Coordinates of C-alpha atoms and ligand atoms in Angstrom, one line a residue:
X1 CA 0.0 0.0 0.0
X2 CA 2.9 2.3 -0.5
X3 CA 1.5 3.9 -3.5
X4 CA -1.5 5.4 -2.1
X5 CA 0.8 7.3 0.5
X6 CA 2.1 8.9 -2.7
X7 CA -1.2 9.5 -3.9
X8 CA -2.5 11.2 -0.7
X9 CA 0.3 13.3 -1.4
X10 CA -0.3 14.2 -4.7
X11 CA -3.9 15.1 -4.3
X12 CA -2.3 16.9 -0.9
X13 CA -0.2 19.1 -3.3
X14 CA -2.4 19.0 -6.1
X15 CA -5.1 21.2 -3.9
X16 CA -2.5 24.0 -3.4
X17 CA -1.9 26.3 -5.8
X18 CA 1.5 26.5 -7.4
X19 CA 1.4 29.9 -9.1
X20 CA -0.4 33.0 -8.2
X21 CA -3.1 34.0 -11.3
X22 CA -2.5 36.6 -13.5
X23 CA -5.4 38.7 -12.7
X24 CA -5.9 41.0 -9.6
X25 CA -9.3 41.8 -8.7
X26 CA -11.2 45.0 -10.0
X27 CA -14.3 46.3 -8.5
X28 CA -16.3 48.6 -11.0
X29 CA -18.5 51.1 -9.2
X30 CA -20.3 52.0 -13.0
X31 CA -21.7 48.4 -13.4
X32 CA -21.2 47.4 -9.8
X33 CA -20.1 43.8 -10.7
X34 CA -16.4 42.5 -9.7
X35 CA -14.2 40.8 -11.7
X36 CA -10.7 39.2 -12.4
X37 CA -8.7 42.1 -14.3
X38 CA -5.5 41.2 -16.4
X39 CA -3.9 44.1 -18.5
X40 CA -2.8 42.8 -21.4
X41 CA 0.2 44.4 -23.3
X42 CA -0.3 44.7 -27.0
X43 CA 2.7 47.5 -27.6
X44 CA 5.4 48.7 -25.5
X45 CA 3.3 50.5 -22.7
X46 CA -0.1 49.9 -24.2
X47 CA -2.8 47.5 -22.9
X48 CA -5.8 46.3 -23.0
X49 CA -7.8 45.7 -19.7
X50 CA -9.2 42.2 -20.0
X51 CA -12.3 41.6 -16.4
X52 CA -14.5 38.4 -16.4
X53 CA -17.4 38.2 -14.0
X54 CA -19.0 35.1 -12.4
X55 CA -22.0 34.8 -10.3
X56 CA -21.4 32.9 -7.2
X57 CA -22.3 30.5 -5.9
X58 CA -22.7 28.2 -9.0
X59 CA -23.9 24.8 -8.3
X60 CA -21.8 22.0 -9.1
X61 CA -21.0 21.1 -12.9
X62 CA -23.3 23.6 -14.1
X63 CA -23.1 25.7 -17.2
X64 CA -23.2 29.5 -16.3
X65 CA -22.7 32.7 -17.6
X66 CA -20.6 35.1 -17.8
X67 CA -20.2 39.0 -17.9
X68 CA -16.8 40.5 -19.5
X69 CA -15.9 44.1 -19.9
X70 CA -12.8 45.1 -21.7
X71 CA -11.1 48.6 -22.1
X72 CA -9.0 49.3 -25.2
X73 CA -7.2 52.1 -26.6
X74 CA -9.0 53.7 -29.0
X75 CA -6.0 52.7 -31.9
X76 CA -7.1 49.2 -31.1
X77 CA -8.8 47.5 -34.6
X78 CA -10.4 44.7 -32.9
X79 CA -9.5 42.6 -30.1
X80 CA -11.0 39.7 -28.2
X81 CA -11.0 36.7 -26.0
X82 CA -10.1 32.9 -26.3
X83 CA -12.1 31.0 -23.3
X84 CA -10.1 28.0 -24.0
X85 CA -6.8 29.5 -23.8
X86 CA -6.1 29.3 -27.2
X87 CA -7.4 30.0 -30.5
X88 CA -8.8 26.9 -31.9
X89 CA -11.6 24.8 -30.3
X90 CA -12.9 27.3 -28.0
X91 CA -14.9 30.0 -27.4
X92 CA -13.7 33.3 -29.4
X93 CA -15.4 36.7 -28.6
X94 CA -14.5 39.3 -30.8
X95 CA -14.8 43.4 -29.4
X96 CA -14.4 46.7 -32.1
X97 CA -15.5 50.2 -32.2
X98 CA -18.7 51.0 -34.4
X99 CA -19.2 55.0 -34.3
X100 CA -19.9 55.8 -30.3
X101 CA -20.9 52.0 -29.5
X102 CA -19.1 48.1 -30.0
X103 CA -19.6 45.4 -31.7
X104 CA -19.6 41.8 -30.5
X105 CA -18.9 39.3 -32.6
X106 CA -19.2 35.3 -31.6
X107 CA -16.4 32.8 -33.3
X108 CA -14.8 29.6 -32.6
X109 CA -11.9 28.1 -35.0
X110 CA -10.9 24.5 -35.7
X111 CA -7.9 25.7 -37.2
X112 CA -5.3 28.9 -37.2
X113 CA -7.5 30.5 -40.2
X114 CA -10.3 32.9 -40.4
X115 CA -12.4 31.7 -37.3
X116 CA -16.5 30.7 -38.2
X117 CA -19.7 32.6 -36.9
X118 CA -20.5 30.4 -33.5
X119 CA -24.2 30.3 -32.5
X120 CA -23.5 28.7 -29.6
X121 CA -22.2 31.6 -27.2
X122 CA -24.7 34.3 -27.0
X123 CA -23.8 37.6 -26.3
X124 CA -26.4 40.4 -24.4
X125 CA -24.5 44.0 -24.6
X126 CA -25.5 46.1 -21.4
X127 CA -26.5 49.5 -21.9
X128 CA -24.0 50.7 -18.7
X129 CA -20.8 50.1 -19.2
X130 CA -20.5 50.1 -22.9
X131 CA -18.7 53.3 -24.3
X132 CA -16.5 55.4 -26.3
X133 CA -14.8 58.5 -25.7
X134 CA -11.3 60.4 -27.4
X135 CA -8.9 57.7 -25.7
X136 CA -10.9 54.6 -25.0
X137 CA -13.4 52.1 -26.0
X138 CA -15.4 49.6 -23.9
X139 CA -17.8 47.0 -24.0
X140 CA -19.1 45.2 -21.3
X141 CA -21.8 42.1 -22.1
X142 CA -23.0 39.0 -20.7
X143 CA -22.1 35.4 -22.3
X144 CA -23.9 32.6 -22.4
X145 CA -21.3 29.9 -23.7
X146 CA -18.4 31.1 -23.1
X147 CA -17.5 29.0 -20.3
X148 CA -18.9 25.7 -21.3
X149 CA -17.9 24.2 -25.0
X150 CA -16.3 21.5 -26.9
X151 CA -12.6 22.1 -26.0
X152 CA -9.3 20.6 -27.7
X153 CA -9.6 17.3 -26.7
X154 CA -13.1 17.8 -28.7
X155 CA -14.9 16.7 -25.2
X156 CA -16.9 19.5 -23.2
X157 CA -15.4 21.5 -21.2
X158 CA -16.7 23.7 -18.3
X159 CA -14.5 26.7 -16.8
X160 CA -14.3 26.1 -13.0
X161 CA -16.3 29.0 -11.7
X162 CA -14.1 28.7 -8.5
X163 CA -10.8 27.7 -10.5
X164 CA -7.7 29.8 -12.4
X165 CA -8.8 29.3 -15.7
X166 CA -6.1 29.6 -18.5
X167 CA -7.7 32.5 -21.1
X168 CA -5.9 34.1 -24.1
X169 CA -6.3 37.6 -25.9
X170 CA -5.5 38.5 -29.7
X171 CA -5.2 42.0 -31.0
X172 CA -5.1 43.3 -34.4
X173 CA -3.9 46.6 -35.3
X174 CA -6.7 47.0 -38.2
X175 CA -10.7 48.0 -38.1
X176 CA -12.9 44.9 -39.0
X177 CA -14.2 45.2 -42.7
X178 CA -17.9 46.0 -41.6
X179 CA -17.5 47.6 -38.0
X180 CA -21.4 47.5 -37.6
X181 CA -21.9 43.9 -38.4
X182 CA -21.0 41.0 -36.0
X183 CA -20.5 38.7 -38.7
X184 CA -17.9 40.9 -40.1
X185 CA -14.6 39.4 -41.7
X186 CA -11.2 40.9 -40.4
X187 CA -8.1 40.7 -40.5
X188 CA -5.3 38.6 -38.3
X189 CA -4.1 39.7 -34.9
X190 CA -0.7 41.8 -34.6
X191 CA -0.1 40.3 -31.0
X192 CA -1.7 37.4 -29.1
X193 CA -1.1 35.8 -25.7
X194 CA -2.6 33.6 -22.9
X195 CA -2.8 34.5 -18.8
X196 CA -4.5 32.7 -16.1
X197 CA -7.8 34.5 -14.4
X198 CA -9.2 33.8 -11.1
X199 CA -12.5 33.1 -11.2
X200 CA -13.1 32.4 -7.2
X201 CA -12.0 36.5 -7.1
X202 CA -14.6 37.5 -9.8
X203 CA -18.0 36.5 -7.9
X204 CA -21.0 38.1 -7.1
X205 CA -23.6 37.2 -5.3
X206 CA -25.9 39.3 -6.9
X207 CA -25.1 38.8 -10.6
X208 CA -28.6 38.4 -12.0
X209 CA -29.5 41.6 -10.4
X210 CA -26.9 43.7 -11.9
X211 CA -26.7 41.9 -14.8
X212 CA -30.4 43.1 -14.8
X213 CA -29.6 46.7 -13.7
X214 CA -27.2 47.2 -16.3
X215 CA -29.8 47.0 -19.0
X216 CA -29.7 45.6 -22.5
X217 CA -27.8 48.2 -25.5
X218 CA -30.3 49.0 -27.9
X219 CA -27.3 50.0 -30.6
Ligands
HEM301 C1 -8.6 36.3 -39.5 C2 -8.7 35.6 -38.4 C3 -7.6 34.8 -37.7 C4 -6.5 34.2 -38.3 C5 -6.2 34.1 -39.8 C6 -5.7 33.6 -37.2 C7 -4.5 32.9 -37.4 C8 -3.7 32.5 -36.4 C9 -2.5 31.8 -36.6 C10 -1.8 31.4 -37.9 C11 -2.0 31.5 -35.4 C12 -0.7 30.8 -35.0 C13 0.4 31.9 -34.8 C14 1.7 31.3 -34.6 O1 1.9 30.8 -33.5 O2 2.5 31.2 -35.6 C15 -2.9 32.1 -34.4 C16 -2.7 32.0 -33.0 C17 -3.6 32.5 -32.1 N1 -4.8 33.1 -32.4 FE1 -5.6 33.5 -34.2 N2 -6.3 34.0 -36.0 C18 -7.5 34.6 -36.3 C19 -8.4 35.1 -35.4 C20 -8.3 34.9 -34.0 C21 -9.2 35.4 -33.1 C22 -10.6 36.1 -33.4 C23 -8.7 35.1 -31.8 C24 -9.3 35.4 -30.4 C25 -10.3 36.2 -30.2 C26 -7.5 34.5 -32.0 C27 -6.6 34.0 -31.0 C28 -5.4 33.4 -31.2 C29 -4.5 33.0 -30.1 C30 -4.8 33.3 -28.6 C31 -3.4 32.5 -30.7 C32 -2.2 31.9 -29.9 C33 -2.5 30.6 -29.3 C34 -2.9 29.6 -30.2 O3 -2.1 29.3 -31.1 O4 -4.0 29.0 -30.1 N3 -7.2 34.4 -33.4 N4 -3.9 32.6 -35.0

């Protein structure tokens, strides 16, 4: 029975936590939600801020949603999220600037080309929290599908809602081809790279609520 001592070990181990997460939490008074913020460099001293929302609790292997919120630059052509951690086999959404609002646009790739339309993550924008001024865009939307899909082992895959999930950004120098469409083509990312969020600081108890107190974007 030697081996299960090294078991009781590795499960031991396995509950600690080896590296801290990228993200540090981020409480935003506008939409009153909190979330896991990572800045994500896309030039020398530029980034993107990158803040995923989860309601809490969520019971046990369920699907959930999810509320996102990114800040870019205005230079910023489009830029968006990989749920999976990487490009291909997961859950892709895709942010830009149309006029004084953003686009969403919902993609998922089985290969490093031009990723397909993806009905399967649906996107509500919220009326708070989605702007433009002179410097900056942001968006800031609720997902449903994000953070359960067919992953790259082609099995289904749910995010741990209390877990330091392994996400990705890309970022492309160049506007979309159609900014007001979601089902616009564009062009390939300039700069792309992963970081690890933690969900179990991103929360909140009273996510239907706000989600409901943000409102829905008409534009
Ligand atoms: C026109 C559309 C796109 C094309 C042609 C494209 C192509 C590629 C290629 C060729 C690579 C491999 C780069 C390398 O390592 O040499 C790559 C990586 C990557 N792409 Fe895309 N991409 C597109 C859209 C997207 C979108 C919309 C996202 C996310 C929202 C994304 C996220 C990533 C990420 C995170 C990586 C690095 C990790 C990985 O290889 O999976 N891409 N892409």
């Amino acid at each position: 029975m030697r081996w299960s001592i090294g078991v009781v070990w590795a499960a031991a181990l396995m509950s600690i936590p080896t590296e801290a997460a990228d993200s540090s939490t981020y409480f935003d008074a506008e939409t009153g939600f909190t979330f896991a913020q990572f800045n994500g460099l896309f030039q020398i001293g530029k980034g993107i801020l990158y803040r995923v929302a989860v309601p809490s609790p969520v019971p046990a292997n369920a699907s959930y949603d999810v509320v996102f919120q990114i800040v870019a630059p205005i230079a910023v052509g489009w830029t968006g999220l990989a749920w999976g951690g990487g490009m291909v086999r997961s859950p892709l959404t895709v942010t830009w600037q149309n006029g004084q609002t953003v686009t969403i646009g919902s993609r998922y790739a089985t290969g490093h080309s031009m990723p397909s339309v993806y009905p399967n993550a649906v996107y509500t924008k919220f009326k708070t929290g989605t702007k433009v001024n002179s410097t900056h865009w942001q968006v800031t939307a609720k997902c449903s599908g994000c953070s359960t899909f067919i992953g790259s082992t082609n099995s289904q895959v749910t995010l741990p809602p209390k877990g330091v999930n392994r996400l990705a950004f890309a970022e492309s120098n160049s506007k979309p081809a159609t900014p007001s469409s979601s089902t616009s083509t564009f062009n390939v990312h300039d700069v792309t790279n992963s970081f690890t969020a933690d969900f179990a600081s991103a929360g909140n108890t009273e996510f239907a609520a706000l989600v409901a107190k943000n409102g829905e974007a008409t534009n």
